[in-house]
PDB file of C-alpha atoms and ligand atoms in Angstrom:
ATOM      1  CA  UNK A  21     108.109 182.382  85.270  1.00  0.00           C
ATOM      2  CA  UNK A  22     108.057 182.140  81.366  1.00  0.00           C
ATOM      3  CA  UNK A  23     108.901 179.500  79.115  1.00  0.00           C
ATOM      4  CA  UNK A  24     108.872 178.892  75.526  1.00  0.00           C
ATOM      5  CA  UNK A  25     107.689 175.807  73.595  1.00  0.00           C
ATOM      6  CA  UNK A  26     108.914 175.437  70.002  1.00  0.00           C
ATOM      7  CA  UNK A  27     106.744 173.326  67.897  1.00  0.00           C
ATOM      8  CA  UNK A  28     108.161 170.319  67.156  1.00  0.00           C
ATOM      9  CA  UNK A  29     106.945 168.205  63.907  1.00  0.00           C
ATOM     10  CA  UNK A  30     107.774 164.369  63.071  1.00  0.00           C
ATOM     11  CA  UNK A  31     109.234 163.544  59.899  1.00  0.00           C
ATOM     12  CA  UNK A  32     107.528 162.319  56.886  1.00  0.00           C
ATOM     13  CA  UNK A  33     108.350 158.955  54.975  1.00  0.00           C
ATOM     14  CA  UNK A  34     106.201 159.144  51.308  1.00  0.00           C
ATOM     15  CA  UNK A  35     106.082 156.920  48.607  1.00  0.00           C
ATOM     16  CA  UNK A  36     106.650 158.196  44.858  1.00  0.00           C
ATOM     17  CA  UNK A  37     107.351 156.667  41.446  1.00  0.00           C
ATOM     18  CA  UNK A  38     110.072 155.729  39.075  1.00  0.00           C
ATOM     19  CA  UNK A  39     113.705 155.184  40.646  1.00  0.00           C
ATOM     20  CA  UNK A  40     116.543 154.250  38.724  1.00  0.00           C
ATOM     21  CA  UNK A  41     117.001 152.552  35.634  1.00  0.00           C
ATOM     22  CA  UNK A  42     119.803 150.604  34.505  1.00  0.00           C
ATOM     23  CA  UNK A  43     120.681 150.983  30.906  1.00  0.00           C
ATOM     24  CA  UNK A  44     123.442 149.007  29.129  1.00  0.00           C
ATOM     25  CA  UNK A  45     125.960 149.038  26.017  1.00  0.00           C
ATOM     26  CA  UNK A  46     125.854 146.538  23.355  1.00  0.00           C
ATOM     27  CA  UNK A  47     127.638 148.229  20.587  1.00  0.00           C
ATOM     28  CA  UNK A  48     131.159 148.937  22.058  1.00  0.00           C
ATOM     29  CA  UNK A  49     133.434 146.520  24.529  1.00  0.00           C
ATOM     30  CA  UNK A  50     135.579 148.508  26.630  1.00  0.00           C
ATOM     31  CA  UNK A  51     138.239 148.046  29.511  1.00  0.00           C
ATOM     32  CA  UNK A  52     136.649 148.722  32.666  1.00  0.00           C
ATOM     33  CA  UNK A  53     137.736 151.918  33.225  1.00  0.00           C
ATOM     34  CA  UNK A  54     136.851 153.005  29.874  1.00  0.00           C
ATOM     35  CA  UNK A  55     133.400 151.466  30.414  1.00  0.00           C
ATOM     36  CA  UNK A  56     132.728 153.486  33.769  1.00  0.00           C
ATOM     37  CA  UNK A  57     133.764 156.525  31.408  1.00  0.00           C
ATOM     38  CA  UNK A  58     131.186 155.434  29.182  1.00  0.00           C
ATOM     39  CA  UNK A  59     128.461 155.116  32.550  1.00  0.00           C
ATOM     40  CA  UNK A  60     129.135 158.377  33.902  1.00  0.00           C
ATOM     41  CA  UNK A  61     128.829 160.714  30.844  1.00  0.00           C
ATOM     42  CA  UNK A  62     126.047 159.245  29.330  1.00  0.00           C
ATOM     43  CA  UNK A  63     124.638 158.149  32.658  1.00  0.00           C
ATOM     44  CA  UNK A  64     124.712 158.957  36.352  1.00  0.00           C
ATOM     45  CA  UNK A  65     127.370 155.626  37.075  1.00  0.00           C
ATOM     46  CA  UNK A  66     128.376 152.044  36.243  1.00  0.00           C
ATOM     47  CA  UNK A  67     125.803 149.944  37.877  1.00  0.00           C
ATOM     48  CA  UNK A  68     125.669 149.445  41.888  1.00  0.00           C
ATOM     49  CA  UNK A  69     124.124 146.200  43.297  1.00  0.00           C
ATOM     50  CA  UNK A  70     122.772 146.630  46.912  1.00  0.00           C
ATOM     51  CA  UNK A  71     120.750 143.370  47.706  1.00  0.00           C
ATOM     52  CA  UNK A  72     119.967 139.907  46.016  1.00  0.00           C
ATOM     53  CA  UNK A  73     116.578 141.564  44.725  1.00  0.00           C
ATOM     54  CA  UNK A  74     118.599 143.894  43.081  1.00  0.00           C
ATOM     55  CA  UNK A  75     120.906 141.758  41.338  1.00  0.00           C
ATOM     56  CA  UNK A  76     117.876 139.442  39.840  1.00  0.00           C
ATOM     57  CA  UNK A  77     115.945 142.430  39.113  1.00  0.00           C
ATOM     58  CA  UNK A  78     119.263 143.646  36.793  1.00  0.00           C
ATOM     59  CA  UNK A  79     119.564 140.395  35.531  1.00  0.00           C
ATOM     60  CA  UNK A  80     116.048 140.419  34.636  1.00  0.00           C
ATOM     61  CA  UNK A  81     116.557 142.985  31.841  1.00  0.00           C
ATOM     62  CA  UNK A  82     119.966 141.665  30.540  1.00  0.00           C
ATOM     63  CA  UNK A  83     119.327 139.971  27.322  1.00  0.00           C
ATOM     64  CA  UNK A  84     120.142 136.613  27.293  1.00  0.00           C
ATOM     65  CA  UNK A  85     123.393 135.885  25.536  1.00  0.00           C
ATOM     66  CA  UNK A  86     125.990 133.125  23.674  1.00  0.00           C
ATOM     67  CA  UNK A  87     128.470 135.123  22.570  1.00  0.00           C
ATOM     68  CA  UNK A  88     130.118 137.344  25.360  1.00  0.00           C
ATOM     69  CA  UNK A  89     127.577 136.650  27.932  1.00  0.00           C
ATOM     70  CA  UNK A  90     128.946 139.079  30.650  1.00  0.00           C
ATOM     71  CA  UNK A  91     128.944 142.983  31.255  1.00  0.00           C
ATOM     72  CA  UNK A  92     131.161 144.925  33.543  1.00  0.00           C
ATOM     73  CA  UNK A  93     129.729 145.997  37.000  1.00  0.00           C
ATOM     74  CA  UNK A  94     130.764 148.767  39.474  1.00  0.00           C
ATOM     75  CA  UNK A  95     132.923 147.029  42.036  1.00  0.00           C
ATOM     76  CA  UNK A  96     136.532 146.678  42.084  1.00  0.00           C
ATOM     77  CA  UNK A  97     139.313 146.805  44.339  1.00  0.00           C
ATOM     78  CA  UNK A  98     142.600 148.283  43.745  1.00  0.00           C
ATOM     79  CA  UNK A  99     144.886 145.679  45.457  1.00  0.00           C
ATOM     80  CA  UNK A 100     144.897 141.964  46.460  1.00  0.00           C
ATOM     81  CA  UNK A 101     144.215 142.775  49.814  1.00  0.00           C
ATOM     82  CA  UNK A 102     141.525 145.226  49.739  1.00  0.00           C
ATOM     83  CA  UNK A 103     137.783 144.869  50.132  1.00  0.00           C
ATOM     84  CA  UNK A 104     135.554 144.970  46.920  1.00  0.00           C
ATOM     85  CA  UNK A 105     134.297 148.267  47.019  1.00  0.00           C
ATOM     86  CA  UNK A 106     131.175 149.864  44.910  1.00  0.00           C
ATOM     87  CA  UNK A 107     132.272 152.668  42.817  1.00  0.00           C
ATOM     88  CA  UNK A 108     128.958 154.441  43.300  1.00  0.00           C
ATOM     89  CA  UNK A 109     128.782 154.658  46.703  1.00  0.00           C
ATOM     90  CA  UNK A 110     132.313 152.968  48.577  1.00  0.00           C
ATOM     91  CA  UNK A 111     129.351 149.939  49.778  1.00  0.00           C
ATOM     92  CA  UNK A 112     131.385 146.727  50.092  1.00  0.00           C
ATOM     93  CA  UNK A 113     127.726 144.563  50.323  1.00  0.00           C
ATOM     94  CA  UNK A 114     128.518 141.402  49.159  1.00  0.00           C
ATOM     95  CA  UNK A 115     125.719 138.672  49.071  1.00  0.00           C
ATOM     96  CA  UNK A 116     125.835 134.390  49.667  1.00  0.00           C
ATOM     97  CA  UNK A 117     124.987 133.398  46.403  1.00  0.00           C
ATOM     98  CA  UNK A 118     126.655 136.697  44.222  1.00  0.00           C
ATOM     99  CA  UNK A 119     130.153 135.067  43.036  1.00  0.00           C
ATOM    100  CA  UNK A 120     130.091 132.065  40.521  1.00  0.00           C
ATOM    101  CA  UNK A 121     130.915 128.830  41.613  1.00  0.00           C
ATOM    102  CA  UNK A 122     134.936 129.207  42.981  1.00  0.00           C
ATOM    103  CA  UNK A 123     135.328 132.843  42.256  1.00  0.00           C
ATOM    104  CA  UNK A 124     136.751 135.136  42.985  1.00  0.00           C
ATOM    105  CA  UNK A 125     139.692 133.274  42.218  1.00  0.00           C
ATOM    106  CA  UNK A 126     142.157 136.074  41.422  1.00  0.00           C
ATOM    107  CA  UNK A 127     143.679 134.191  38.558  1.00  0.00           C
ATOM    108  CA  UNK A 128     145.711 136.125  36.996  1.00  0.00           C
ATOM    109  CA  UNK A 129     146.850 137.683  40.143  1.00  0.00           C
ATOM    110  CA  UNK A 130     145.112 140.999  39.285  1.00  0.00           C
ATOM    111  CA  UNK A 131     141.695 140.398  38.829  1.00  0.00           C
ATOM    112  CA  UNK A 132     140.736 143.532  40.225  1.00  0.00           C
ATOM    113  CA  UNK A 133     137.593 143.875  38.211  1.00  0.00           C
ATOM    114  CA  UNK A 134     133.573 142.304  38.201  1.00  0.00           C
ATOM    115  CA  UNK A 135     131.735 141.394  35.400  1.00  0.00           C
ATOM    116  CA  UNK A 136     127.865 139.609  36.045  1.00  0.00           C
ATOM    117  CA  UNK A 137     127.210 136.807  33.438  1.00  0.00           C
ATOM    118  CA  UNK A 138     124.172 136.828  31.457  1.00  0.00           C
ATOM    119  CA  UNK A 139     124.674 133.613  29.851  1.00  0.00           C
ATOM    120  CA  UNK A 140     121.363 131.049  29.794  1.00  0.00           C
ATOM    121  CA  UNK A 141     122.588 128.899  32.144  1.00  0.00           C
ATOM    122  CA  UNK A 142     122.988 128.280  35.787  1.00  0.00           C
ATOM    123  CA  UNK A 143     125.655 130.929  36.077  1.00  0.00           C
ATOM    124  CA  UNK A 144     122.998 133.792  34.865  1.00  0.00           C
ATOM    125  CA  UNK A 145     123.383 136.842  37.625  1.00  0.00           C
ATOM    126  CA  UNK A 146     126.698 135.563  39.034  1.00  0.00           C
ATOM    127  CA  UNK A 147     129.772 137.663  39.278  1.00  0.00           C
ATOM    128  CA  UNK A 148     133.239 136.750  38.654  1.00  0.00           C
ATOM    129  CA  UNK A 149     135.789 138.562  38.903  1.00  0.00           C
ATOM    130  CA  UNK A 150     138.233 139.585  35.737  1.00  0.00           C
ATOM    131  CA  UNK A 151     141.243 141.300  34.794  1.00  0.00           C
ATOM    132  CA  UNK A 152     140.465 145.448  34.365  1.00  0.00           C
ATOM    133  CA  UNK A 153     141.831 145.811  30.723  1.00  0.00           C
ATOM    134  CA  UNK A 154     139.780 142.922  29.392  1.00  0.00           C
ATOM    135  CA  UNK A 155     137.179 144.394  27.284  1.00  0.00           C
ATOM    136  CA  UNK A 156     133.259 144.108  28.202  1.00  0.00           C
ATOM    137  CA  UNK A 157     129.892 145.881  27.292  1.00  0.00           C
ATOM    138  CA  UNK A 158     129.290 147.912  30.613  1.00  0.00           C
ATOM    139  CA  UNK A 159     126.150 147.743  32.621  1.00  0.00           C
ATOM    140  CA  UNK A 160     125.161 151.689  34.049  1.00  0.00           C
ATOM    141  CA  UNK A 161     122.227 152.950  36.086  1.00  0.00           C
ATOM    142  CA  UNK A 162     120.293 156.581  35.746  1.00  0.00           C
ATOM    143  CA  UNK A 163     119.692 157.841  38.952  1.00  0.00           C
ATOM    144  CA  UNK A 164     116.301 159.900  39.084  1.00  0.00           C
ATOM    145  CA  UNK A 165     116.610 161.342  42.274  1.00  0.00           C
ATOM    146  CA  UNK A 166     117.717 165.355  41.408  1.00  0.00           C
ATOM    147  CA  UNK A 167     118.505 168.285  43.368  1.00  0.00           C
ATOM    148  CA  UNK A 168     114.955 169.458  43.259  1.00  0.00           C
ATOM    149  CA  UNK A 169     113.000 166.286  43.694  1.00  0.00           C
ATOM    150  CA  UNK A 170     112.369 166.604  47.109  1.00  0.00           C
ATOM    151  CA  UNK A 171     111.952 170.285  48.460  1.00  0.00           C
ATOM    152  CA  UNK A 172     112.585 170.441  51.700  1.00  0.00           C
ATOM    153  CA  UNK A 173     113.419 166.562  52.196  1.00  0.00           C
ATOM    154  CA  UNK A 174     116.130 164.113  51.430  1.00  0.00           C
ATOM    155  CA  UNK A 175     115.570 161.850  47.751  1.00  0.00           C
ATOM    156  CA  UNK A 176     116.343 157.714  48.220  1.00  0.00           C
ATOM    157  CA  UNK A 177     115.938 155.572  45.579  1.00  0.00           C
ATOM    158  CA  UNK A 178     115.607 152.286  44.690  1.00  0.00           C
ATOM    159  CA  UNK A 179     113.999 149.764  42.038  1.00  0.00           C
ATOM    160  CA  UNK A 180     111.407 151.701  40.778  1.00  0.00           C
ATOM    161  CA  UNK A 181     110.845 154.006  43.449  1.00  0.00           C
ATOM    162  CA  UNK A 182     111.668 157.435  44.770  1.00  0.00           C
ATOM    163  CA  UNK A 183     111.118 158.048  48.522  1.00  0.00           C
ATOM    164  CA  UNK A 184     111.133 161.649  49.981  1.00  0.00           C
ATOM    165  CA  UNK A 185     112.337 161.820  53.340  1.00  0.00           C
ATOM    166  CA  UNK A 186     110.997 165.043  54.797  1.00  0.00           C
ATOM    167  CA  UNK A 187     113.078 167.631  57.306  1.00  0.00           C
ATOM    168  CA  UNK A 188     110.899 168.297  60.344  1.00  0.00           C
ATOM    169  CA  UNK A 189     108.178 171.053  59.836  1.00  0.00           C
ATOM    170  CA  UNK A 190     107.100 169.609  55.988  1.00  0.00           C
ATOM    171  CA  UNK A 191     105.126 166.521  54.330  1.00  0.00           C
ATOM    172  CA  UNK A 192     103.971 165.696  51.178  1.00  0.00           C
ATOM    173  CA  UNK A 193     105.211 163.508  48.612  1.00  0.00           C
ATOM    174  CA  UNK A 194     107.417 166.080  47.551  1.00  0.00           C
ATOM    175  CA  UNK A 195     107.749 167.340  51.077  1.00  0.00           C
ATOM    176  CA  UNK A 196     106.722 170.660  49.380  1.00  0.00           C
ATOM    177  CA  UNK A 197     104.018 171.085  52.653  1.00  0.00           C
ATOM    178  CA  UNK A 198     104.512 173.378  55.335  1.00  0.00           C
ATOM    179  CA  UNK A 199     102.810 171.241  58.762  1.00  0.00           C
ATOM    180  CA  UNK A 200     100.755 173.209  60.620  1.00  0.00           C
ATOM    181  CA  UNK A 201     100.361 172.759  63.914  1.00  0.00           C
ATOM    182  CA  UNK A 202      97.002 172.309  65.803  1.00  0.00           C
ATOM    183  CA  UNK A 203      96.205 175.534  68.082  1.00  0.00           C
ATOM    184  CA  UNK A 204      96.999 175.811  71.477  1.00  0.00           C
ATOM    185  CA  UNK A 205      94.358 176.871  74.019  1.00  0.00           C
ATOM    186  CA  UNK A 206      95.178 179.648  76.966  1.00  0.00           C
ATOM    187  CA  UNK A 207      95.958 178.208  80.811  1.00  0.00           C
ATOM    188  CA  UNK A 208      93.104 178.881  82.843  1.00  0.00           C
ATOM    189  CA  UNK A 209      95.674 180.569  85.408  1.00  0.00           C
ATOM    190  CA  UNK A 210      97.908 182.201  83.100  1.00  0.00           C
ATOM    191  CA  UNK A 211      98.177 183.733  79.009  1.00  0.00           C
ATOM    192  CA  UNK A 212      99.368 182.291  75.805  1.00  0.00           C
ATOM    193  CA  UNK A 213     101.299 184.551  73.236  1.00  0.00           C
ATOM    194  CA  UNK A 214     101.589 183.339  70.320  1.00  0.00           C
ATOM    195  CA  UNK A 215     101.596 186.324  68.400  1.00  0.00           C
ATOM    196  CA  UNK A 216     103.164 186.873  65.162  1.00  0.00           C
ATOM    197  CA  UNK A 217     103.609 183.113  64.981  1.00  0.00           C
ATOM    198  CA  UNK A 218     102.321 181.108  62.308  1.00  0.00           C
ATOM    199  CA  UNK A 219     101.852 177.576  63.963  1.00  0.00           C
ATOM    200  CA  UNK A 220     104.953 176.582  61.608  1.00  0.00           C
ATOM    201  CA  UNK A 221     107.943 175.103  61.890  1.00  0.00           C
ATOM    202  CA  UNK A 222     110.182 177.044  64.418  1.00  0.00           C
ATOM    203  CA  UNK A 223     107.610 179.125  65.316  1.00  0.00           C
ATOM    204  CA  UNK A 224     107.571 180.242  69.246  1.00  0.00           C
ATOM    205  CA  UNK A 225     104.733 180.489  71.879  1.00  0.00           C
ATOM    206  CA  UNK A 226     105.084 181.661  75.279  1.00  0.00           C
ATOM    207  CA  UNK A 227     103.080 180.732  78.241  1.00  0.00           C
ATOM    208  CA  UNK A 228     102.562 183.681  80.853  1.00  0.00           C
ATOM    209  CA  UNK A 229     102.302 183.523  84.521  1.00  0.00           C
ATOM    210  CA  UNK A 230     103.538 186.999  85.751  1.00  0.00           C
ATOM    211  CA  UNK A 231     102.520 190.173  86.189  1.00  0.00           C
ATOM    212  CA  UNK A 232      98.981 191.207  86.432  1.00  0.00           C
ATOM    213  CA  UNK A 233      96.248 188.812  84.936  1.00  0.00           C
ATOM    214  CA  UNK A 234      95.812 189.852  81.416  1.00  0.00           C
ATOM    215  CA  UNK A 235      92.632 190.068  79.269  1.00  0.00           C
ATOM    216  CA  UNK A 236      91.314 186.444  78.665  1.00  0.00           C
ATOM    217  CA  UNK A 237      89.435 186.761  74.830  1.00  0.00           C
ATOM    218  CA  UNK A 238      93.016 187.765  73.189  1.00  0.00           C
ATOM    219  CA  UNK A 239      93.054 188.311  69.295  1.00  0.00           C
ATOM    220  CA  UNK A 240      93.543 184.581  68.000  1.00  0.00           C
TER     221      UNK A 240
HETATM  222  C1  NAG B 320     117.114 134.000  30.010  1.00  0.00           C
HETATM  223  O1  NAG B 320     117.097 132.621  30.221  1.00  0.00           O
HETATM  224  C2  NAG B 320     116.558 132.218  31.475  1.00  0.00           C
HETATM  225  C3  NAG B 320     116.780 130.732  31.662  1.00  0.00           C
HETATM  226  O2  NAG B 320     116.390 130.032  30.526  1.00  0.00           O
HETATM  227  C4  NAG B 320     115.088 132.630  31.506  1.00  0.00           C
HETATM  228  O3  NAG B 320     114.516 132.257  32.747  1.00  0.00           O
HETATM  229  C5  NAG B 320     114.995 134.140  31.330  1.00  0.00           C
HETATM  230  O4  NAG B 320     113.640 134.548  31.259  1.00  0.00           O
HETATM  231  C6  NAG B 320     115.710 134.607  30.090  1.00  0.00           C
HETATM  232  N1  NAG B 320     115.793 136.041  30.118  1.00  0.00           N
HETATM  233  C7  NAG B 320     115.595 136.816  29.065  1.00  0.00           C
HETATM  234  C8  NAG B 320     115.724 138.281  29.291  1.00  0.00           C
HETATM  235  O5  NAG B 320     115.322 136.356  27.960  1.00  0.00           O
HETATM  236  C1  NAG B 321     148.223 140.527  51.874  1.00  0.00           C
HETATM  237  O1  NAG B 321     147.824 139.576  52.848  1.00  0.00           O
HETATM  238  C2  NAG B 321     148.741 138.493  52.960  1.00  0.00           C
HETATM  239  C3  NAG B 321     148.128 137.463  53.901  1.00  0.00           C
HETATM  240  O2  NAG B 321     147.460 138.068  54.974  1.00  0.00           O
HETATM  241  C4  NAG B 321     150.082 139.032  53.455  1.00  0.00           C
HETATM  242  O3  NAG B 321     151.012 137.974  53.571  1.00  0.00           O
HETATM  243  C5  NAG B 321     150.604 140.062  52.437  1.00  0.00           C
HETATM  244  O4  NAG B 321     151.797 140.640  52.908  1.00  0.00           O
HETATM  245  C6  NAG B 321     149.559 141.151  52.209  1.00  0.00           C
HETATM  246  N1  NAG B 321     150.033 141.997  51.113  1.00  0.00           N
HETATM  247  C7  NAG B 321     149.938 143.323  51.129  1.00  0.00           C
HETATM  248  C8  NAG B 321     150.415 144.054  49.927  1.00  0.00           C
HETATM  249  O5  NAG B 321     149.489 143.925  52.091  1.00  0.00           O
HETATM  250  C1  NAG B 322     134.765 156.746  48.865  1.00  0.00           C
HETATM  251  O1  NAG B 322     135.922 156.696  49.660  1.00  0.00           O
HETATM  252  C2  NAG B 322     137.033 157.397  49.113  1.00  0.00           C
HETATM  253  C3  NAG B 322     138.254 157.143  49.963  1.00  0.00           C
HETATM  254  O2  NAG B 322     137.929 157.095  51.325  1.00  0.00           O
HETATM  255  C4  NAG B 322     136.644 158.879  49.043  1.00  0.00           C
HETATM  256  O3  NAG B 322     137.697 159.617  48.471  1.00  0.00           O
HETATM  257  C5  NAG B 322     135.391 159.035  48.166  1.00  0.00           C
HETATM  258  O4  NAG B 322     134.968 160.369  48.145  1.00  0.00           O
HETATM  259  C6  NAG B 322     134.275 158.164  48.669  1.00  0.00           C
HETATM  260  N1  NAG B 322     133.175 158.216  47.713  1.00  0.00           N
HETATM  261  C7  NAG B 322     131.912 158.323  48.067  1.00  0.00           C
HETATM  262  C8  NAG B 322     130.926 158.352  46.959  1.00  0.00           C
HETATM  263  O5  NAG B 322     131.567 158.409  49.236  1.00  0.00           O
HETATM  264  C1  NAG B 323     124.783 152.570  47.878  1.00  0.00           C
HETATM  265  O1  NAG B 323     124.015 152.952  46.780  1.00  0.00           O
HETATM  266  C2  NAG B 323     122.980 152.048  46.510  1.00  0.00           C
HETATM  267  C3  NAG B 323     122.403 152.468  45.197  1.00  0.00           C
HETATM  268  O2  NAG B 323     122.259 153.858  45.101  1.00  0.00           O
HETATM  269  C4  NAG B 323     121.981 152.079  47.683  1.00  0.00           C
HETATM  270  O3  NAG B 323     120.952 151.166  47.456  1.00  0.00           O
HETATM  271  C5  NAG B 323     122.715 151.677  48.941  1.00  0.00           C
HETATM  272  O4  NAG B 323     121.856 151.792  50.050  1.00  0.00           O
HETATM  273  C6  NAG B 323     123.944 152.509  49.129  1.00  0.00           C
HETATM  274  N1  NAG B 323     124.715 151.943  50.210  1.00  0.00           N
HETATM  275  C7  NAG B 323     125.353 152.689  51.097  1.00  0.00           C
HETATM  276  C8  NAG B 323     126.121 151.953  52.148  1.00  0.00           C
HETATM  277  O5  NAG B 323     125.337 153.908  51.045  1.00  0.00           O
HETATM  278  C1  NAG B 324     141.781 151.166  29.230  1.00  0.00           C
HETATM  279  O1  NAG B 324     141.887 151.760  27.973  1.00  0.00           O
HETATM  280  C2  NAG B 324     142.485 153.051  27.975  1.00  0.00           C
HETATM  281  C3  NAG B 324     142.375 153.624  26.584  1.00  0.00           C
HETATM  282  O2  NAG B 324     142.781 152.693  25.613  1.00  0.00           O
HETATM  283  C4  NAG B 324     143.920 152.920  28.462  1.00  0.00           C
HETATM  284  O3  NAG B 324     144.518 154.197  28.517  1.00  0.00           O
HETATM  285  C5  NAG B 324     143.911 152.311  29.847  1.00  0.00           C
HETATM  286  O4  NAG B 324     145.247 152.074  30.286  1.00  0.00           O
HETATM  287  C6  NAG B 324     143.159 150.994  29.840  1.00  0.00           C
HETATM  288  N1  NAG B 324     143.018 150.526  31.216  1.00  0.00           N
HETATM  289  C7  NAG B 324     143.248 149.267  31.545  1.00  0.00           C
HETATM  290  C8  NAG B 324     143.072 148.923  32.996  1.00  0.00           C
HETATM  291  O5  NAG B 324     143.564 148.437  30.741  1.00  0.00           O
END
């Protein structure tokens, strides 16, 4: 009888620094469209809100503002009937308290746009949402999260934060660790071969019961 037993290692969940950051124009108003232009080539995207935390952490950095207190965000739909859908990302999250007091109201029919208000005010951090070729300063985000950031592992950001989720076999905050795995100690009744294995991820050992009893003190 022989068998094999592959090494199997959990994943890894690490914390890091510095996630996104949202960056903003306050030189040029643009139509929407132009303004996503404007987010993706000087940054990684027009900005995407994911939570209520989110949204008041945004509004948080948004100068307060009289004159054209809005900016454009990234969610739109393309017809009446459609969800509103996150550029970055097709999310459709939505929260209770994100549209202003009766909006959206589609008023002009096609108000397929969002802008967030940053007005001093009770409507500061609410969205409403606007015709497309209106012109607005745009609101963008830098994502920090690059091809590299997390060796073997999957990068998620959020507010200040990059997380490396490790593939199986590797830790580290970087998941830039190979795991090694703890020995394994020879069957009284049988052999272990482990040779030419490294204790790694997808490394092999074999446990041993036939043929004639081999030597117990094997090399490693
Ligand atoms: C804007 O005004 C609100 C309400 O007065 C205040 O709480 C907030 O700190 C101000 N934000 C900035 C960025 O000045
Ligand atoms: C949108 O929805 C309304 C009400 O459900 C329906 O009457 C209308 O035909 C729909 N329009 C389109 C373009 O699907
Ligand atoms: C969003 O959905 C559209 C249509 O289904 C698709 O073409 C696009 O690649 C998706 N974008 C992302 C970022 O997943
Ligand atoms: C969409 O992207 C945002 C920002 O990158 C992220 O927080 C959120 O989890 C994503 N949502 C989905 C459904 O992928
Ligand atoms: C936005 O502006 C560009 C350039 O002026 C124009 O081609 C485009 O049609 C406009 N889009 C909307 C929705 O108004």
């Amino acid at each position: 009888m022989k068998w094999a037993l592959i090494l199997l290692l959990g994943s890894c969940l690490v914390e890091g620094t510095m996630g996104w950051t949202y960056h903003y124009s306050a030189t040029k108003k643009m139509n929407w469209t132009q303004a996503r232009q404007w987010c993706q080539t000087s940054y990684t995207d027009m900005v995407a809100i994911q939570s209520q935390q989110e949204n008041d952490y945004l509004v948080s950095l948004l100068p307060n503002k009289t004159g054209s207190p809005y900016y454009w965000i990234g969610i739109t739909k393309t017809h009446k009937n459609e969800s509103w859908t996150w550029v970055g990302n097709n999310s459709t999250w939505i929260g209770d308290q994100s549209w202003a007091a009766n909006e959206p109201n589609n008023n002009h029919i096609t108000e397929f746009c969002v802008e967030i208000y940053v007005n001093d005010g009770e409507n500061r951090g609410k969205w409403n949402d606007e015709k497309c070729a209106n012109r607005k300063y745009p609101v963008c985000y830098q994502a920090q999260c690059t091809a590299t950031s997390c060796g073997k592992g999957r990068c998620v950001e959020t507010i200040e934060n990059i997380t490396c989720l490790c593939e199986p076999g590797f830790e580290g905050d970087r998941c830039q660790t190979v795991v090694e795995c703890a020995s394994l100690s020879q069957p009284d009744d049988g052999y272990l071969d482990c040779s030419g294995a490294n204790q790694t991820i997808n490394s092999t050992c074999r446990f041993d019961w036939s043929g004639p009893r081999p030597e117990r003190n094997l090399p490693n």
